[in-house]
Coordinates of C-alpha atoms in Angstrom, one line a residue:
Chain G
M1 CA -7.1 -87.3 -25.7
S2 CA -3.5 -87.4 -27.6
A3 CA -1.4 -90.2 -28.3
D4 CA 0.2 -89.9 -24.6
S5 CA -2.6 -90.9 -22.9
Y6 CA -2.2 -94.0 -24.6
A7 CA 1.6 -94.6 -23.3
V8 CA 0.6 -97.9 -20.5
R9 CA -1.8 -99.1 -23.1
D10 CA 0.9 -99.1 -26.1
S11 CA 3.7 -99.7 -24.6
M12 CA 2.0 -103.4 -22.8
T13 CA 1.2 -104.2 -26.5
M14 CA 4.6 -103.2 -27.5
L15 CA 6.4 -105.9 -24.1
R16 CA 3.8 -108.6 -25.1
R17 CA 4.8 -108.5 -29.0
N18 CA 8.4 -108.2 -27.4
L19 CA 7.4 -111.5 -25.4
K20 CA 6.4 -113.2 -27.8
H21 CA 9.7 -112.6 -30.2
A22 CA 11.7 -114.0 -27.1
R23 CA 9.5 -116.9 -26.6
R24 CA 9.3 -117.5 -30.7
Y25 CA 12.8 -118.0 -31.2
P26 CA 14.2 -118.5 -27.5
S27 CA 17.5 -119.2 -29.0
M28 CA 19.0 -115.2 -28.0
T29 CA 17.2 -115.6 -24.0
I30 CA 18.9 -118.8 -23.8
S31 CA 22.2 -117.6 -25.4
V32 CA 22.3 -114.7 -22.2
I33 CA 20.6 -116.8 -19.3
A34 CA 23.6 -119.5 -19.8
M35 CA 26.6 -116.8 -20.4
P36 CA 26.3 -115.9 -16.5
L37 CA 25.6 -119.9 -15.4
L38 CA 29.1 -120.6 -17.7
M39 CA 31.1 -118.2 -15.4
L40 CA 29.5 -118.5 -12.4
L41 CA 30.6 -122.5 -13.1
L42 CA 34.1 -121.2 -14.4
F43 CA 35.0 -118.6 -11.5
V44 CA 34.1 -121.8 -9.3
Y45 CA 35.1 -124.2 -9.7
V46 CA 38.0 -123.5 -12.6
F47 CA 38.9 -120.4 -10.4
G48 CA 37.9 -120.4 -7.3
G49 CA 40.2 -122.9 -5.7
A50 CA 43.0 -120.4 -5.8
L51 CA 41.9 -117.3 -6.6
G52 CA 39.9 -117.8 -3.0
G53 CA 43.4 -117.8 -1.5
G54 CA 44.9 -116.0 -3.7
I55 CA 43.2 -113.0 -3.1
D56 CA 42.2 -110.7 0.2
I57 CA 38.7 -111.8 0.9
P58 CA 36.9 -109.2 3.0
G59 CA 35.2 -111.4 6.2
A60 CA 37.4 -114.8 5.1
T61 CA 40.0 -115.4 7.6
G62 CA 43.1 -115.8 6.6
G63 CA 44.0 -117.9 3.7
G64 CA 40.5 -118.6 2.0
D65 CA 38.4 -121.6 -0.1
R66 CA 36.6 -122.2 -2.8
G67 CA 33.2 -122.0 -1.1
D68 CA 35.0 -118.4 0.4
Y69 CA 35.5 -118.0 -3.5
T70 CA 32.1 -118.0 -4.0
N71 CA 30.4 -115.8 -1.7
Y72 CA 32.8 -113.2 -3.0
V73 CA 31.7 -113.5 -6.7
T74 CA 28.6 -113.7 -7.1
P75 CA 27.5 -111.0 -6.5
G76 CA 29.6 -110.3 -9.5
I77 CA 28.3 -113.0 -11.2
L78 CA 25.0 -111.5 -10.9
L79 CA 26.0 -108.1 -12.5
M80 CA 27.3 -110.3 -15.6
A81 CA 24.1 -111.8 -15.8
V82 CA 22.4 -108.5 -16.6
T83 CA 25.3 -107.2 -19.0
S84 CA 24.4 -110.1 -20.8
A85 CA 21.0 -109.5 -21.2
A86 CA 21.5 -106.5 -21.6
I87 CA 23.1 -106.8 -24.6
S88 CA 20.0 -108.4 -25.9
T89 CA 18.3 -105.0 -26.4
A90 CA 20.5 -104.1 -29.0
V91 CA 19.8 -106.9 -31.1
S92 CA 16.6 -107.1 -30.8
V93 CA 16.2 -103.1 -31.0
C94 CA 18.4 -103.3 -33.7
S95 CA 16.5 -105.8 -36.0
D96 CA 13.0 -104.2 -35.4
M97 CA 14.7 -101.6 -37.2
T98 CA 15.4 -104.2 -40.4
E99 CA 11.5 -104.5 -40.0
G100 CA 9.5 -102.6 -41.1
I101 CA 7.0 -102.6 -39.4
I102 CA 9.0 -99.9 -37.4
N103 CA 7.9 -96.7 -40.3
R104 CA 4.4 -98.6 -39.8
F105 CA 3.8 -97.9 -35.6
R106 CA 5.6 -94.1 -36.4
T107 CA 2.4 -93.7 -39.5
M108 CA 0.3 -94.7 -36.2
A109 CA -1.4 -92.3 -33.2
I110 CA -0.1 -94.1 -30.7
S111 CA 3.2 -93.3 -27.9
R112 CA 6.2 -92.6 -29.3
S113 CA 8.4 -94.4 -26.8
S114 CA 6.3 -97.2 -27.0
V115 CA 8.3 -99.3 -28.7
L116 CA 11.1 -98.8 -26.6
V117 CA 10.1 -98.8 -23.5
G118 CA 8.5 -102.8 -25.0
H119 CA 11.9 -103.9 -25.8
V120 CA 14.0 -102.2 -22.7
V121 CA 10.9 -104.0 -20.0
G122 CA 10.7 -107.0 -21.7
N123 CA 14.7 -106.6 -21.3
V124 CA 14.0 -106.4 -17.6
I125 CA 11.8 -109.4 -17.9
R126 CA 14.4 -111.9 -18.9
T127 CA 17.4 -110.5 -17.1
L128 CA 14.9 -111.0 -13.7
I129 CA 14.4 -115.4 -15.2
S130 CA 18.4 -114.8 -15.9
L131 CA 19.0 -113.1 -12.0
S132 CA 16.9 -116.0 -10.5
L133 CA 18.7 -119.0 -12.7
V134 CA 22.4 -117.4 -11.2
I135 CA 21.0 -118.0 -7.0
V136 CA 19.3 -121.0 -7.6
V137 CA 22.6 -122.4 -9.1
A138 CA 24.7 -120.5 -7.1
L139 CA 23.0 -121.9 -3.8
A140 CA 22.9 -125.1 -5.3
V141 CA 26.8 -124.9 -5.2
G142 CA 27.3 -123.2 -1.9
F143 CA 26.8 -119.6 -2.3
R144 CA 25.6 -118.4 1.5
P145 CA 23.8 -114.7 1.5
D146 CA 23.3 -114.4 4.8
A147 CA 20.6 -111.6 3.8
G148 CA 16.7 -110.9 5.3
A149 CA 14.0 -109.8 3.0
V150 CA 14.8 -106.7 3.3
E151 CA 18.5 -107.0 1.8
W152 CA 17.2 -109.3 -0.9
L153 CA 14.8 -107.0 -2.0
A154 CA 17.4 -104.0 -2.2
A155 CA 19.8 -106.0 -4.1
L156 CA 16.9 -106.3 -7.1
G157 CA 16.1 -103.6 -6.6
I158 CA 19.7 -102.2 -7.8
L159 CA 19.3 -105.6 -10.2
V160 CA 16.5 -104.2 -11.6
A161 CA 18.1 -100.5 -11.4
L162 CA 21.1 -101.7 -13.4
A163 CA 19.0 -103.7 -16.0
F164 CA 17.4 -101.0 -17.3
A165 CA 19.3 -98.7 -17.7
L166 CA 22.0 -100.6 -19.4
A167 CA 18.8 -101.9 -21.4
W168 CA 17.9 -98.4 -22.7
I169 CA 21.6 -98.0 -23.4
S170 CA 22.2 -101.1 -25.0
A171 CA 18.4 -100.2 -26.6
A172 CA 20.6 -96.7 -27.6
M173 CA 23.9 -98.0 -29.1
G174 CA 21.0 -100.6 -30.9
L175 CA 18.9 -97.5 -32.8
G176 CA 22.7 -96.7 -33.8
S177 CA 23.5 -99.7 -35.9
Q178 CA 24.0 -100.0 -39.6
S179 CA 23.2 -103.7 -38.6
V180 CA 22.6 -106.8 -36.4
E181 CA 26.1 -107.7 -36.1
T182 CA 27.1 -104.7 -35.3
A183 CA 24.5 -104.5 -32.3
S184 CA 25.5 -107.3 -30.8
N185 CA 29.1 -106.2 -31.0
A186 CA 28.4 -102.8 -29.1
P187 CA 27.4 -103.4 -26.3
M188 CA 29.3 -105.7 -25.3
P189 CA 32.5 -103.7 -23.5
L190 CA 29.2 -103.7 -21.1
T191 CA 29.9 -107.0 -20.6
F192 CA 34.0 -106.6 -20.1
L193 CA 33.0 -104.0 -17.1
P194 CA 32.6 -105.7 -13.8
F195 CA 35.5 -108.0 -14.2
L196 CA 37.9 -104.6 -14.9
G197 CA 36.2 -103.7 -11.5
S198 CA 36.2 -105.9 -7.8
A199 CA 33.7 -108.5 -9.9
V200 CA 36.1 -111.3 -9.8
V201 CA 39.1 -110.7 -7.9
T202 CA 39.4 -107.3 -5.5
P203 CA 41.2 -104.0 -7.0
D204 CA 44.0 -103.6 -4.8
T205 CA 45.6 -107.1 -6.7
M206 CA 45.4 -105.2 -9.8
P207 CA 48.2 -102.0 -11.4
D208 CA 48.3 -98.8 -10.5
G209 CA 46.2 -97.7 -14.1
L210 CA 43.7 -100.0 -13.7
R211 CA 42.8 -100.4 -10.1
W212 CA 42.2 -96.6 -10.4
F213 CA 39.8 -97.4 -13.3
A214 CA 38.0 -100.1 -11.2
E215 CA 37.4 -98.2 -8.1
Y216 CA 36.0 -95.1 -10.2
Q217 CA 33.8 -96.7 -13.0
P218 CA 30.1 -97.7 -11.7
F219 CA 30.6 -101.7 -11.4
T220 CA 32.8 -101.5 -8.2
P221 CA 30.6 -99.2 -5.9
I222 CA 27.4 -101.6 -7.4
N223 CA 29.0 -104.9 -7.2
E224 CA 30.4 -104.0 -3.5
T225 CA 26.7 -102.5 -1.9
L226 CA 25.0 -106.2 -3.6
R227 CA 27.8 -107.9 -1.6
G228 CA 27.0 -105.6 1.0
L229 CA 23.3 -106.4 1.6
L230 CA 24.2 -109.8 0.2
L231 CA 27.2 -111.1 2.4
G232 CA 27.2 -108.1 5.6
T233 CA 30.5 -106.3 4.0
E234 CA 30.7 -102.9 4.4
I235 CA 29.4 -100.8 2.2
G236 CA 30.1 -97.2 3.6
N237 CA 29.4 -94.6 0.7
D238 CA 29.3 -96.6 -2.2
A239 CA 25.0 -96.9 -1.7
W240 CA 25.3 -93.4 -2.9
I241 CA 27.2 -93.2 -5.3
S242 CA 25.6 -96.6 -7.0
L243 CA 22.2 -94.5 -7.1
A244 CA 23.8 -91.8 -7.9
W245 CA 25.9 -93.4 -11.3
L246 CA 22.3 -96.1 -12.0
L247 CA 20.1 -92.7 -11.6
G248 CA 22.2 -90.9 -14.3
L249 CA 22.8 -94.2 -16.7
S250 CA 19.2 -94.8 -17.6
A251 CA 18.6 -90.9 -17.9
V252 CA 21.7 -91.1 -19.9
G253 CA 20.6 -94.0 -22.1
Y254 CA 16.8 -93.0 -21.8
F255 CA 17.3 -89.8 -23.7
W256 CA 20.0 -90.9 -26.1
A257 CA 17.4 -93.7 -26.6
K258 CA 15.2 -91.3 -28.0
A259 CA 17.2 -89.4 -29.4
S260 CA 17.9 -92.1 -31.4
F261 CA 14.6 -93.4 -32.4
A262 CA 13.0 -90.0 -33.7
R263 CA 16.8 -89.4 -35.8
T264 CA 16.3 -92.9 -37.7
V265 CA 13.8 -93.6 -40.3
K266 CA 14.1 -96.3 -42.8
R267 CA 15.0 -94.6 -46.1
Chain F
M1 CA -8.3 -84.1 -31.5
T2 CA -11.8 -84.8 -30.6
A3 CA -13.3 -87.3 -32.2
T4 CA -16.6 -85.6 -32.4
T5 CA -15.0 -83.3 -34.9
V6 CA -14.0 -85.9 -36.8
E7 CA -16.4 -87.7 -37.7
T8 CA -19.3 -85.1 -38.7
A9 CA -16.3 -83.2 -41.0
P10 CA -16.3 -83.4 -44.8
P11 CA -14.4 -87.1 -45.8
Q12 CA -11.1 -84.5 -47.7
G13 CA -8.6 -85.1 -49.7
I14 CA -4.8 -83.9 -49.8
T15 CA -3.6 -80.8 -50.5
A16 CA -0.1 -79.3 -50.9
Q17 CA 1.6 -76.8 -51.0
G18 CA 5.3 -76.4 -52.2
L19 CA 6.9 -79.4 -50.6
R20 CA 10.4 -79.0 -50.7
K21 CA 13.3 -81.9 -48.4
A22 CA 16.8 -81.4 -49.5
Y23 CA 19.2 -84.2 -48.2
G24 CA 22.1 -81.7 -47.8
E25 CA 23.1 -80.5 -51.1
K26 CA 20.8 -83.3 -52.6
V27 CA 16.7 -81.8 -52.7
V28 CA 15.0 -84.3 -52.7
L29 CA 12.0 -82.5 -53.3
D30 CA 11.7 -78.8 -55.3
G31 CA 8.5 -77.4 -54.6
I32 CA 6.1 -79.2 -54.8
D33 CA 1.8 -79.4 -55.0
L34 CA -0.9 -81.8 -54.5
D35 CA -4.3 -81.5 -55.2
V36 CA -6.1 -85.3 -54.4
A37 CA -9.8 -85.4 -54.2
P38 CA -11.9 -87.6 -51.9
G39 CA -13.0 -90.3 -52.6
T40 CA -10.3 -91.2 -55.6
I41 CA -7.2 -92.6 -56.8
F42 CA -4.2 -90.0 -57.1
A43 CA -1.2 -91.7 -59.3
L44 CA 2.5 -90.1 -58.4
L45 CA 4.3 -91.3 -61.0
G46 CA 7.4 -91.4 -61.3
P47 CA 11.5 -93.5 -62.3
N48 CA 13.6 -94.3 -58.7
G49 CA 15.0 -91.3 -57.1
A50 CA 12.5 -89.3 -58.4
G51 CA 11.5 -88.5 -55.2
K52 CA 8.1 -91.4 -54.4
T53 CA 8.7 -92.4 -51.5
T54 CA 10.7 -89.5 -50.1
T55 CA 6.9 -87.5 -50.6
V56 CA 5.0 -90.2 -49.3
Q57 CA 7.2 -89.8 -45.9
I58 CA 6.1 -86.5 -45.5
L59 CA 2.6 -86.7 -45.7
S60 CA 2.2 -89.8 -44.0
T61 CA 4.2 -88.1 -40.9
L62 CA 7.5 -90.2 -41.2
I63 CA 9.3 -87.0 -41.9
T64 CA 9.2 -83.6 -42.3
A65 CA 9.5 -81.4 -45.3
D66 CA 11.9 -78.4 -45.3
E67 CA 10.1 -76.4 -46.5
G68 CA 5.8 -76.1 -47.4
R69 CA 2.6 -77.1 -46.0
A70 CA 0.2 -80.0 -46.2
L71 CA -3.5 -81.0 -45.4
V72 CA -3.9 -85.0 -45.5
A73 CA -7.8 -85.3 -44.9
G74 CA -8.4 -81.8 -43.5
R75 CA -5.3 -82.2 -40.8
S76 CA -2.3 -80.5 -40.6
L77 CA 0.8 -82.6 -40.6
E78 CA 2.3 -79.4 -39.3
H79 CA 0.4 -78.6 -36.4
D80 CA -1.5 -82.2 -35.8
A81 CA 0.6 -85.2 -37.5
D82 CA -1.5 -87.7 -34.8
A83 CA -3.8 -86.2 -36.0
V84 CA -3.7 -87.0 -39.4
R85 CA -1.6 -90.5 -37.5
S86 CA -5.1 -91.8 -37.4
A87 CA -6.5 -90.8 -39.9
I88 CA -4.5 -92.6 -42.4
G89 CA -3.0 -96.3 -43.3
V90 CA 0.6 -97.0 -44.7
T91 CA 1.8 -99.8 -46.3
G92 CA 5.3 -99.6 -47.8
Q93 CA 7.2 -101.1 -50.2
F94 CA 8.9 -103.2 -47.9
A95 CA 6.0 -105.1 -46.4
A96 CA 5.6 -103.4 -42.8
V97 CA 4.7 -106.3 -41.7
D98 CA 6.0 -108.7 -38.1
D99 CA 7.7 -112.0 -39.6
L100 CA 7.9 -113.7 -36.6
L101 CA 4.4 -112.7 -35.6
T102 CA 1.6 -115.4 -37.1
A103 CA -0.7 -112.9 -40.0
E104 CA -3.9 -113.4 -37.0
E105 CA -1.1 -112.0 -34.5
N106 CA -0.2 -108.7 -36.2
M107 CA -3.9 -107.7 -36.8
L108 CA -4.3 -108.5 -33.6
L109 CA -1.1 -106.0 -32.3
I110 CA -2.3 -103.5 -35.2
A111 CA -5.6 -103.7 -33.7
D112 CA -4.0 -103.9 -30.0
L113 CA -2.5 -99.9 -31.5
L114 CA -5.4 -98.4 -32.7
H115 CA -6.8 -99.2 -29.3
L116 CA -10.1 -101.1 -30.3
D117 CA -11.9 -103.7 -27.2
R118 CA -10.3 -106.8 -27.6
A119 CA -13.8 -108.0 -29.4
E120 CA -14.6 -105.4 -32.0
G121 CA -10.1 -105.8 -33.1
R122 CA -11.0 -109.8 -32.8
R123 CA -13.6 -109.4 -35.3
R124 CA -11.9 -106.6 -38.0
A125 CA -9.2 -108.9 -37.7
A126 CA -11.3 -112.2 -39.1
E127 CA -13.6 -110.4 -41.5
L128 CA -10.2 -108.6 -43.3
L129 CA -8.0 -111.6 -43.5
A130 CA -11.3 -113.1 -45.1
R131 CA -11.6 -110.2 -47.3
F132 CA -8.1 -110.8 -48.7
D133 CA -8.2 -114.8 -48.8
L134 CA -5.9 -114.8 -45.8
A135 CA -8.2 -116.7 -42.8
D136 CA -6.5 -120.0 -44.4
V137 CA -3.1 -118.8 -43.0
A138 CA -3.9 -116.7 -39.8
K139 CA -1.9 -118.9 -37.9
K140 CA 1.0 -119.1 -40.6
S141 CA 3.5 -116.9 -39.5
A142 CA 4.3 -114.0 -41.5
S143 CA 7.3 -115.2 -42.6
A144 CA 6.6 -118.4 -44.9
F145 CA 4.7 -115.9 -46.7
S146 CA 5.3 -115.8 -49.7
G147 CA 5.6 -111.9 -51.6
G148 CA 2.0 -111.3 -52.7
M149 CA 1.4 -112.7 -49.3
R150 CA 3.5 -110.7 -47.9
R151 CA 2.2 -107.3 -49.6
K152 CA -1.8 -108.5 -48.5
L153 CA -1.0 -108.9 -44.8
D154 CA 0.3 -105.8 -45.2
L155 CA -2.5 -103.8 -46.6
A156 CA -5.2 -106.2 -44.4
M157 CA -3.4 -104.7 -41.1
T158 CA -3.6 -101.2 -43.1
L159 CA -7.4 -101.0 -43.2
V160 CA -7.7 -102.8 -39.2
G161 CA -8.2 -98.4 -38.8
D162 CA -10.8 -98.1 -41.5
P163 CA -8.2 -94.9 -42.7
D164 CA -10.3 -91.7 -45.1
V165 CA -6.6 -92.1 -47.1
I166 CA -4.5 -95.3 -47.1
F167 CA -0.9 -93.9 -48.8
L168 CA 0.4 -96.9 -50.8
D169 CA 4.7 -96.4 -51.9
E170 CA 4.8 -98.6 -55.1
P171 CA 2.9 -101.2 -53.7
T172 CA 2.9 -104.2 -56.6
T173 CA 6.6 -103.6 -56.5
G174 CA 8.6 -107.1 -57.1
L175 CA 5.6 -108.9 -57.6
D176 CA 4.7 -111.3 -60.6
P177 CA 1.5 -110.3 -62.7
R178 CA -1.6 -112.2 -60.9
S179 CA -0.4 -111.0 -57.4
R180 CA -0.4 -107.2 -59.0
R181 CA -4.2 -108.0 -60.3
T182 CA -4.9 -109.2 -56.5
M183 CA -3.7 -105.7 -55.1
W184 CA -5.4 -103.7 -58.1
E185 CA -8.5 -105.4 -57.2
L186 CA -8.5 -104.7 -53.7
I187 CA -7.1 -101.0 -54.5
R188 CA -10.4 -100.3 -57.1
D189 CA -12.1 -101.8 -54.0
L190 CA -11.3 -99.6 -51.1
V191 CA -11.3 -96.6 -53.5
A192 CA -15.9 -97.0 -54.3
G193 CA -15.7 -97.6 -50.4
G194 CA -15.0 -94.3 -50.7
T195 CA -11.3 -93.8 -49.4
T196 CA -8.6 -91.1 -50.5
I197 CA -6.0 -93.5 -52.8
F198 CA -2.5 -92.0 -52.7
L199 CA -0.3 -94.3 -54.9
T200 CA 3.0 -94.0 -56.4
T201 CA 5.0 -96.5 -59.0
Q202 CA 7.1 -97.1 -61.3
Y203 CA 4.8 -99.0 -63.6
L204 CA 3.0 -96.8 -65.9
E205 CA 0.2 -99.3 -66.9
E206 CA -0.6 -99.2 -63.3
A207 CA -1.7 -95.8 -63.1
D208 CA -3.4 -95.7 -65.7
Q209 CA -5.1 -98.9 -65.0
L210 CA -5.9 -97.1 -62.0
A211 CA -5.1 -93.2 -61.1
D212 CA -7.8 -90.7 -61.5
R213 CA -5.0 -88.3 -61.7
I214 CA -1.6 -88.7 -62.5
A215 CA 1.4 -85.9 -61.4
V216 CA 4.4 -86.9 -63.0
L217 CA 7.1 -86.5 -60.8
D218 CA 10.2 -86.7 -61.6
G219 CA 13.9 -85.2 -60.5
G220 CA 11.6 -83.8 -57.9
R221 CA 9.2 -81.5 -59.6
I222 CA 5.8 -82.5 -61.3
V223 CA 6.3 -81.9 -64.7
A224 CA 2.7 -82.6 -65.2
E225 CA -0.1 -83.6 -64.2
G226 CA -4.3 -84.3 -65.3
T227 CA -6.0 -88.1 -66.0
A228 CA -4.3 -90.2 -68.7
D229 CA -6.1 -89.1 -70.6
E230 CA -5.1 -85.3 -70.9
L231 CA -0.9 -86.7 -70.2
K232 CA -2.1 -88.0 -73.5
R233 CA -2.7 -85.7 -75.4
L234 CA -0.1 -84.1 -74.1
I235 CA 2.5 -85.6 -77.2
P236 CA 2.6 -86.4 -80.3
G237 CA -0.8 -88.3 -81.1
G238 CA 0.1 -91.7 -82.3
H239 CA 0.6 -93.4 -85.8
I240 CA 0.3 -96.5 -87.9
R241 CA 3.6 -97.8 -88.7
V242 CA 4.0 -100.4 -92.6
C243 CA 6.9 -102.6 -93.0
F244 CA 8.1 -103.4 -96.8
N245 CA 9.1 -106.4 -98.2
D246 CA 12.1 -103.6 -100.3
I247 CA 12.8 -99.9 -100.6
G248 CA 11.4 -99.2 -104.6
Q249 CA 7.4 -100.3 -102.1
L250 CA 9.1 -98.1 -99.3
E251 CA 9.7 -95.6 -101.6
A252 CA 6.8 -96.0 -103.9
A253 CA 4.8 -95.5 -100.2
V254 CA 5.9 -92.2 -99.0
D255 CA 5.4 -91.1 -102.2
R256 CA 1.8 -91.8 -102.6
L257 CA 2.1 -90.7 -99.5
A258 CA 2.8 -87.5 -99.8
L259 CA 2.9 -85.9 -96.7
S260 CA 5.5 -84.2 -94.6
T261 CA 5.0 -85.9 -91.2
V262 CA 5.2 -89.1 -92.9
V263 CA 8.7 -91.1 -90.9
R264 CA 10.6 -93.4 -92.9
D265 CA 13.0 -95.7 -91.7
D266 CA 15.1 -96.8 -94.3
E267 CA 17.1 -99.7 -92.0
T268 CA 13.7 -101.7 -90.9
L269 CA 11.8 -100.5 -94.6
S270 CA 9.1 -99.1 -92.8
L271 CA 7.1 -95.3 -93.1
Q272 CA 5.4 -93.8 -90.0
V273 CA 2.2 -92.5 -90.8
P274 CA 0.1 -89.9 -87.7
S275 CA -2.8 -90.8 -87.4
D276 CA -5.6 -90.7 -84.9
G277 CA -6.2 -94.7 -83.9
S278 CA -9.6 -94.2 -85.5
I279 CA -10.4 -96.7 -88.5
A280 CA -11.3 -94.4 -91.1
A281 CA -8.0 -93.3 -90.8
L282 CA -6.3 -96.8 -90.6
R283 CA -8.7 -97.0 -93.8
S284 CA -7.5 -94.2 -95.5
V285 CA -3.9 -95.6 -95.3
L286 CA -5.1 -98.9 -96.8
D287 CA -6.7 -97.6 -99.3
V288 CA -4.2 -95.7 -101.0
L289 CA -1.6 -98.6 -100.6
E290 CA -4.0 -101.0 -102.0
G291 CA -5.0 -98.3 -105.0
A292 CA -1.3 -97.9 -105.8
G293 CA -0.7 -101.4 -105.4
I294 CA 2.0 -101.2 -103.3
H295 CA 2.4 -104.3 -100.8
A296 CA 2.6 -104.1 -97.7
E297 CA 4.2 -106.8 -95.5
T298 CA 3.3 -106.1 -91.4
L299 CA 1.2 -102.7 -90.1
T300 CA 1.1 -102.2 -86.9
V301 CA -1.3 -99.7 -84.8
H302 CA 0.7 -96.8 -82.1
T303 CA -2.2 -95.7 -80.0
P304 CA -0.4 -93.3 -77.5
D305 CA 0.6 -94.3 -74.3
L306 CA 1.1 -93.0 -70.8
D307 CA 5.0 -94.8 -71.1
D308 CA 5.3 -91.7 -74.3
V309 CA 4.0 -89.6 -71.6
F310 CA 6.4 -90.7 -69.0
L311 CA 9.3 -91.0 -71.7
T312 CA 8.7 -87.6 -73.5
L313 CA 8.2 -85.7 -69.9
T314 CA 11.3 -86.9 -68.2
G315 CA 13.8 -86.7 -70.9
R316 CA 14.1 -90.8 -71.4
D317 CA 15.5 -91.8 -75.4
H318 CA 12.4 -92.7 -77.2
T319 CA 12.5 -95.1 -79.7
A320 CA 9.6 -96.5 -82.2
H321 CA 10.4 -100.1 -79.7
A322 CA 10.4 -98.6 -75.9
P323 CA 7.3 -99.2 -75.9
D324 CA 6.9 -102.6 -76.4
A325 CA 10.2 -102.5 -74.5
Y326 CA 8.3 -101.1 -71.5
S327 CA 5.3 -103.1 -72.0
A328 CA 6.8 -106.5 -71.3
A329 CA 8.9 -104.7 -68.7
A330 CA 6.2 -103.8 -66.7
L331 CA 5.1 -106.8 -67.0
N332 CA 7.9 -108.4 -65.1
P333 CA 9.5 -106.7 -62.5
A334 CA 13.1 -108.7 -63.1
L335 CA 13.0 -107.2 -67.1
N336 CA 12.5 -103.6 -65.5
P337 CA 15.1 -101.4 -67.0
P338 CA 16.9 -98.5 -64.7
L339 CA 15.6 -95.7 -65.2
K340 CA 17.9 -92.9 -64.4
P341 CA 17.0 -89.4 -64.0
A342 CA 18.8 -88.1 -67.5
E343 CA 21.1 -85.0 -68.0
N344 CA 19.4 -82.3 -69.0
A345 CA 16.9 -83.0 -69.6
A346 CA 15.0 -81.4 -71.8
R347 CA 11.3 -80.9 -69.2
P348 CA 8.2 -78.3 -70.0
P349 CA 8.0 -75.9 -67.8
A350 CA 4.7 -77.8 -64.9
K351 CA 2.8 -75.1 -65.4
E352 CA 2.7 -74.9 -69.4
A353 CA 1.8 -78.3 -68.4
R354 CA -0.9 -78.4 -65.9
R355 CA -3.9 -78.1 -67.5

């Protein structure tokens, strides 16, 4: 029997450890959950009135209002919930690495990747909690999706896949950081990417260079696919492009994190 | 690995040949050989930066050696790292406990990772916590523990898996004298139960107290190896130090003792007479002094200890005062002066130094 035959069991043990940490020291979890909620309220109530009439919202006839904008922005806020939660993986992985316990794990006959799997799956669970809250609050402030059960499931699948991919990338960033402070900053650019796409405004209102970036970065097709699933707008090729991005990001994150973990031995 | 071969194999310690490790240009281990008999305590003694931790990291599968081979508990580091891992336990100088969990949760975490069933895990955790006097604080978070308690918890976690070979990397560094003695007791109990212990320390007293065999590591090489007594024999013997009130008495004593090897120190008005530390040697010196009517102020008998061995072998300056300063420092790590390898230190070749 090799250590890998225990991969699932060891990963579950590490996941329980991760969830115990999160429960005992909830401040990180609370802040990553609060962030997208604040964004939602900010965009709906502060910018919503102006932006609703200012951008060409697909599906809205003529000048849109705050309600139209709430529908437009909610899929983007869901993406922000995912990126915001991903940061916590970098922090928790990095702070783990500064503890002697990781070296203990390394000298035990356990599945090598279980430590990281515990962090990543723990993050996906926290992301799901955050997403549920965002959806509940969004519905309360006027989000009116026309999705059926299948569309909801598909949307949720995409969000979970994104959470998974970003958690691996964030874990790799955490492994590469010398301190917890660095680790909390490293994944910051990820949280900006939805803004530089179609999350809060349509890219066609942006200047050329930025618009080009917005159209080709991974968050835009994912955002458009979500919007299509939840609100029935045109999806087109975005579904396939999204899947390709999600697979690619997951693979990059996984192998990057795995290689970093093998390299980092505290001396 | 298969469970049957593990159980039927005779207990085995550690053997290593030609372990070498370099980080870039910096050679940390320059080819070391080790042979640790099962059921014994082996101490690797050396100053900071000598390569002690690197040796432990290699033998405990944390890092790989650039060259050399080693068998730990009879299993090959190179070919079967996971088999080695299932036979060893490691307690490092930085306590490897999870601060966010309670003592009990830490123990159960390790039990889970060892794939013990739940009831067995709970039983072992409770038993070890009780044995280490941690039962009362089992439900407290490890972050609230003192240094000594953390180290005990750390060792208790290492023991959940009942390892054949335990690596203790500076297990008492930073502990107060009382906690240090407690650790020593726990370590002695372990080896009495048949466990092989590989200990690193910079405290000579610790090696002297615990180890069956000691290797002195300096600058990545083993400069001497043997029992504490063998090592002490490697260096010039002990002496009787006699202090006088005035230079006249000192000179009279030098004349009377009339030995070429007497070392006189006019500044401190003292004499060092070589001695084996026996009562007879002491009496003969006293007889000579008394016969000549020389008045000596104080007299101290100095037997060689591992400090002398260490300081001689690792090329540190050795003065008559150093051992006193060292034993005080050994009891209080805060006083411990940083030990740095001297440049161009004259070292006896390892082969000669070894028995």
